[in-house]
Amino acid sequence: MGDEDAADRREAAQAVERELSVLFGRARSISLQLAAEVHPGLDSASYALLLHLFDAGPVRAAEIVERTGLDKSTVSRQIARLEELGLLERAVDLADGRARIVQLTGTGHDRLEAIRQDRRQRLREKFAGWSTEDVRTFSSLLSRLNEAL
């Protein structure tokens, strides 16, 4: 790679870094807003745990630790807080009566479903001016980035 190509590559990488910084900041802000819509006492980390349970279904707390990479004590605190808020509950694992699982309550599921539908609608509106091909390309590039991270 020549000096000019290397400089162009650095400039392009810096532009990506700037845009990712803006995107991550906006994502944090939106996450806080959506968490408050689920429940005013909900923080963004607990909101992320709820989303995980929404997608994964009932699981043991140890599985949450394994899948998210969070510390066991952090997950335990989040589970306890979400129980207090009435968004999550513990139940007996039917596959092993000695074990307990955590799952969304009906309220937790319904609130997340409503917010996800609203979020999807807003995202579709943001992409309304994009061609289908641009949306597919963007999705593909995001997928590549997520795999690289």
PDB file of C-alpha atoms in Angstrom:
ATOM      1  CA  MET A   1       0.000   0.000   0.000  1.00  0.00           C
ATOM      2  CA  GLY A   2       1.432   3.352  -1.036  1.00  0.00           C
ATOM      3  CA  ASP A   3       1.672   6.407   1.207  1.00  0.00           C
ATOM      4  CA  GLU A   4      -1.366   7.992  -0.445  1.00  0.00           C
ATOM      5  CA  ASP A   5      -3.402   4.793  -0.087  1.00  0.00           C
ATOM      6  CA  ALA A   6      -2.341   4.464   3.559  1.00  0.00           C
ATOM      7  CA  ALA A   7      -3.366   8.061   4.238  1.00  0.00           C
ATOM      8  CA  ASP A   8      -6.739   7.494   2.536  1.00  0.00           C
ATOM      9  CA  ARG A   9      -7.223   4.318   4.576  1.00  0.00           C
ATOM     10  CA  ARG A  10      -6.424   6.163   7.848  1.00  0.00           C
ATOM     11  CA  GLU A  11      -8.812   8.968   6.929  1.00  0.00           C
ATOM     12  CA  ALA A  12     -11.580   6.483   6.098  1.00  0.00           C
ATOM     13  CA  ALA A  13     -10.986   4.592   9.350  1.00  0.00           C
ATOM     14  CA  GLN A  14     -11.124   7.841  11.324  1.00  0.00           C
ATOM     15  CA  ALA A  15     -14.420   8.757   9.648  1.00  0.00           C
ATOM     16  CA  VAL A  16     -15.833   5.337  10.628  1.00  0.00           C
ATOM     17  CA  GLU A  17     -14.597   5.831  14.179  1.00  0.00           C
ATOM     18  CA  ARG A  18     -16.302   9.257  14.405  1.00  0.00           C
ATOM     19  CA  GLU A  19     -19.582   7.905  13.034  1.00  0.00           C
ATOM     20  CA  LEU A  20     -19.508   4.896  15.359  1.00  0.00           C
ATOM     21  CA  SER A  21     -18.937   7.214  18.304  1.00  0.00           C
ATOM     22  CA  VAL A  22     -22.022   9.217  17.327  1.00  0.00           C
ATOM     23  CA  LEU A  23     -24.032   6.035  16.741  1.00  0.00           C
ATOM     24  CA  PHE A  24     -23.059   4.493  20.091  1.00  0.00           C
ATOM     25  CA  GLY A  25     -23.918   7.713  21.907  1.00  0.00           C
ATOM     26  CA  ARG A  26     -27.324   7.822  20.253  1.00  0.00           C
ATOM     27  CA  ALA A  27     -27.861   4.126  20.974  1.00  0.00           C
ATOM     28  CA  ARG A  28     -27.169   4.706  24.687  1.00  0.00           C
ATOM     29  CA  SER A  29     -29.575   7.618  24.730  1.00  0.00           C
ATOM     30  CA  ILE A  30     -32.292   5.636  22.964  1.00  0.00           C
ATOM     31  CA  SER A  31     -31.707   2.668  25.270  1.00  0.00           C
ATOM     32  CA  LEU A  32     -32.223   4.882  28.324  1.00  0.00           C
ATOM     33  CA  GLN A  33     -35.374   6.355  26.798  1.00  0.00           C
ATOM     34  CA  LEU A  34     -36.802   2.931  25.938  1.00  0.00           C
ATOM     35  CA  ALA A  35     -35.893   1.561  29.369  1.00  0.00           C
ATOM     36  CA  ALA A  36     -37.864   4.411  30.973  1.00  0.00           C
ATOM     37  CA  GLU A  37     -40.821   3.599  28.720  1.00  0.00           C
ATOM     38  CA  VAL A  38     -40.821   0.014  30.006  1.00  0.00           C
ATOM     39  CA  HIS A  39     -40.643   1.256  33.604  1.00  0.00           C
ATOM     40  CA  PRO A  40     -39.455   4.572  35.055  1.00  0.00           C
ATOM     41  CA  GLY A  41     -37.147   2.749  37.480  1.00  0.00           C
ATOM     42  CA  LEU A  42     -35.422   0.675  34.808  1.00  0.00           C
ATOM     43  CA  ASP A  43     -31.784   1.311  33.862  1.00  0.00           C
ATOM     44  CA  SER A  44     -30.307   0.526  30.451  1.00  0.00           C
ATOM     45  CA  ALA A  45     -28.343  -2.538  31.643  1.00  0.00           C
ATOM     46  CA  SER A  46     -31.477  -4.136  33.068  1.00  0.00           C
ATOM     47  CA  TYR A  47     -33.328  -3.200  29.889  1.00  0.00           C
ATOM     48  CA  ALA A  48     -30.678  -5.109  27.927  1.00  0.00           C
ATOM     49  CA  LEU A  49     -31.210  -8.124  30.186  1.00  0.00           C
ATOM     50  CA  LEU A  50     -34.960  -7.953  29.558  1.00  0.00           C
ATOM     51  CA  LEU A  51     -34.351  -7.882  25.800  1.00  0.00           C
ATOM     52  CA  HIS A  52     -32.137 -10.912  26.140  1.00  0.00           C
ATOM     53  CA  LEU A  53     -34.876 -12.798  28.005  1.00  0.00           C
ATOM     54  CA  PHE A  54     -37.462 -11.666  25.480  1.00  0.00           C
ATOM     55  CA  ASP A  55     -35.401 -13.250  22.702  1.00  0.00           C
ATOM     56  CA  ALA A  56     -34.097 -16.297  24.574  1.00  0.00           C
ATOM     57  CA  GLY A  57     -37.157 -17.167  26.642  1.00  0.00           C
ATOM     58  CA  PRO A  58     -36.966 -18.646  30.133  1.00  0.00           C
ATOM     59  CA  VAL A  59     -33.387 -19.512  31.147  1.00  0.00           C
ATOM     60  CA  ARG A  60     -31.320 -20.208  34.232  1.00  0.00           C
ATOM     61  CA  ALA A  61     -29.409 -17.246  35.639  1.00  0.00           C
ATOM     62  CA  ALA A  62     -26.149 -19.081  34.921  1.00  0.00           C
ATOM     63  CA  GLU A  63     -27.048 -19.120  31.225  1.00  0.00           C
ATOM     64  CA  ILE A  64     -27.529 -15.345  31.292  1.00  0.00           C
ATOM     65  CA  VAL A  65     -24.061 -14.958  32.824  1.00  0.00           C
ATOM     66  CA  GLU A  66     -22.599 -17.232  30.152  1.00  0.00           C
ATOM     67  CA  ARG A  67     -24.382 -15.585  27.197  1.00  0.00           C
ATOM     68  CA  THR A  68     -23.845 -11.974  28.243  1.00  0.00           C
ATOM     69  CA  GLY A  69     -20.418 -12.207  29.835  1.00  0.00           C
ATOM     70  CA  LEU A  70     -21.667 -10.239  32.825  1.00  0.00           C
ATOM     71  CA  ASP A  71     -20.526 -10.980  36.352  1.00  0.00           C
ATOM     72  CA  LYS A  72     -22.741 -13.383  38.333  1.00  0.00           C
ATOM     73  CA  SER A  73     -23.340 -10.818  41.103  1.00  0.00           C
ATOM     74  CA  THR A  74     -24.323  -8.177  38.524  1.00  0.00           C
ATOM     75  CA  VAL A  75     -26.853 -10.530  36.919  1.00  0.00           C
ATOM     76  CA  SER A  76     -28.231 -11.460  40.358  1.00  0.00           C
ATOM     77  CA  ARG A  77     -28.731  -7.789  41.257  1.00  0.00           C
ATOM     78  CA  GLN A  78     -30.415  -7.081  37.922  1.00  0.00           C
ATOM     79  CA  ILE A  79     -32.720 -10.077  38.310  1.00  0.00           C
ATOM     80  CA  ALA A  80     -33.688  -8.978  41.825  1.00  0.00           C
ATOM     81  CA  ARG A  81     -34.372  -5.429  40.616  1.00  0.00           C
ATOM     82  CA  LEU A  82     -36.458  -6.645  37.679  1.00  0.00           C
ATOM     83  CA  GLU A  83     -38.464  -8.857  40.035  1.00  0.00           C
ATOM     84  CA  GLU A  84     -39.122  -5.831  42.272  1.00  0.00           C
ATOM     85  CA  LEU A  85     -40.405  -3.944  39.227  1.00  0.00           C
ATOM     86  CA  GLY A  86     -42.726  -6.825  38.314  1.00  0.00           C
ATOM     87  CA  LEU A  87     -41.077  -7.372  34.932  1.00  0.00           C
ATOM     88  CA  LEU A  88     -39.388 -10.694  35.623  1.00  0.00           C
ATOM     89  CA  GLU A  89     -40.117 -13.730  37.776  1.00  0.00           C
ATOM     90  CA  ARG A  90     -38.340 -16.852  38.939  1.00  0.00           C
ATOM     91  CA  ALA A  91     -39.971 -20.223  38.383  1.00  0.00           C
ATOM     92  CA  VAL A  92     -39.152 -23.896  38.837  1.00  0.00           C
ATOM     93  CA  ASP A  93     -37.322 -25.408  35.879  1.00  0.00           C
ATOM     94  CA  LEU A  94     -39.662 -28.133  34.651  1.00  0.00           C
ATOM     95  CA  ALA A  95     -36.689 -30.042  33.204  1.00  0.00           C
ATOM     96  CA  ASP A  96     -34.986 -30.124  36.633  1.00  0.00           C
ATOM     97  CA  GLY A  97     -37.226 -29.457  39.619  1.00  0.00           C
ATOM     98  CA  ARG A  98     -34.199 -28.508  41.743  1.00  0.00           C
ATOM     99  CA  ALA A  99     -33.263 -25.623  39.453  1.00  0.00           C
ATOM    100  CA  ARG A 100     -34.875 -22.224  38.957  1.00  0.00           C
ATOM    101  CA  ILE A 101     -35.339 -20.247  35.773  1.00  0.00           C
ATOM    102  CA  VAL A 102     -36.002 -16.586  35.181  1.00  0.00           C
ATOM    103  CA  GLN A 103     -38.610 -15.403  32.723  1.00  0.00           C
ATOM    104  CA  LEU A 104     -40.523 -12.301  31.790  1.00  0.00           C
ATOM    105  CA  THR A 105     -43.819 -11.702  33.515  1.00  0.00           C
ATOM    106  CA  GLY A 106     -46.848 -11.055  31.338  1.00  0.00           C
ATOM    107  CA  THR A 107     -46.431  -7.349  32.060  1.00  0.00           C
ATOM    108  CA  GLY A 108     -42.743  -7.431  31.156  1.00  0.00           C
ATOM    109  CA  HIS A 109     -43.443  -9.253  27.902  1.00  0.00           C
ATOM    110  CA  ASP A 110     -46.303  -6.962  26.898  1.00  0.00           C
ATOM    111  CA  ARG A 111     -44.356  -3.767  27.607  1.00  0.00           C
ATOM    112  CA  LEU A 112     -41.310  -4.963  25.679  1.00  0.00           C
ATOM    113  CA  GLU A 113     -43.426  -6.136  22.755  1.00  0.00           C
ATOM    114  CA  ALA A 114     -45.153  -2.749  22.500  1.00  0.00           C
ATOM    115  CA  ILE A 115     -41.868  -0.860  22.661  1.00  0.00           C
ATOM    116  CA  ARG A 116     -40.204  -3.132  20.107  1.00  0.00           C
ATOM    117  CA  GLN A 117     -43.079  -2.654  17.678  1.00  0.00           C
ATOM    118  CA  ASP A 118     -42.830   1.107  18.104  1.00  0.00           C
ATOM    119  CA  ARG A 119     -39.029   0.996  17.678  1.00  0.00           C
ATOM    120  CA  ARG A 120     -39.336  -1.067  14.493  1.00  0.00           C
ATOM    121  CA  GLN A 121     -41.873   1.360  13.076  1.00  0.00           C
ATOM    122  CA  ARG A 122     -39.604   4.328  13.818  1.00  0.00           C
ATOM    123  CA  LEU A 123     -36.669   2.548  12.192  1.00  0.00           C
ATOM    124  CA  ARG A 124     -38.707   1.781   9.083  1.00  0.00           C
ATOM    125  CA  GLU A 125     -39.599   5.483   8.907  1.00  0.00           C
ATOM    126  CA  LYS A 126     -35.888   6.422   9.142  1.00  0.00           C
ATOM    127  CA  PHE A 127     -35.137   4.086   6.223  1.00  0.00           C
ATOM    128  CA  ALA A 128     -38.112   5.225   4.133  1.00  0.00           C
ATOM    129  CA  GLY A 129     -35.875   7.350   1.893  1.00  0.00           C
ATOM    130  CA  TRP A 130     -33.337   4.563   1.412  1.00  0.00           C
ATOM    131  CA  SER A 131     -33.454   2.106  -1.441  1.00  0.00           C
ATOM    132  CA  THR A 132     -34.005  -1.534  -0.522  1.00  0.00           C
ATOM    133  CA  GLU A 133     -30.542  -2.279  -1.882  1.00  0.00           C
ATOM    134  CA  ASP A 134     -28.998   0.372   0.412  1.00  0.00           C
ATOM    135  CA  VAL A 135     -30.772  -1.144   3.426  1.00  0.00           C
ATOM    136  CA  ARG A 136     -29.536  -4.627   2.488  1.00  0.00           C
ATOM    137  CA  THR A 137     -25.981  -3.345   1.981  1.00  0.00           C
ATOM    138  CA  PHE A 138     -26.076  -1.522   5.311  1.00  0.00           C
ATOM    139  CA  SER A 139     -27.363  -4.657   7.042  1.00  0.00           C
ATOM    140  CA  SER A 140     -24.614  -6.738   5.473  1.00  0.00           C
ATOM    141  CA  LEU A 141     -21.914  -4.283   6.517  1.00  0.00           C
ATOM    142  CA  LEU A 142     -23.277  -4.100  10.073  1.00  0.00           C
ATOM    143  CA  SER A 143     -23.222  -7.884  10.189  1.00  0.00           C
ATOM    144  CA  ARG A 144     -19.574  -7.904   9.093  1.00  0.00           C
ATOM    145  CA  LEU A 145     -18.723  -5.321  11.740  1.00  0.00           C
ATOM    146  CA  ASN A 146     -20.517  -7.274  14.478  1.00  0.00           C
ATOM    147  CA  GLU A 147     -18.672 -10.443  13.490  1.00  0.00           C
ATOM    148  CA  ALA A 148     -15.361  -8.575  13.584  1.00  0.00           C
ATOM    149  CA  LEU A 149     -16.091  -7.150  17.012  1.00  0.00           C
TER     150      LEU A 149
END
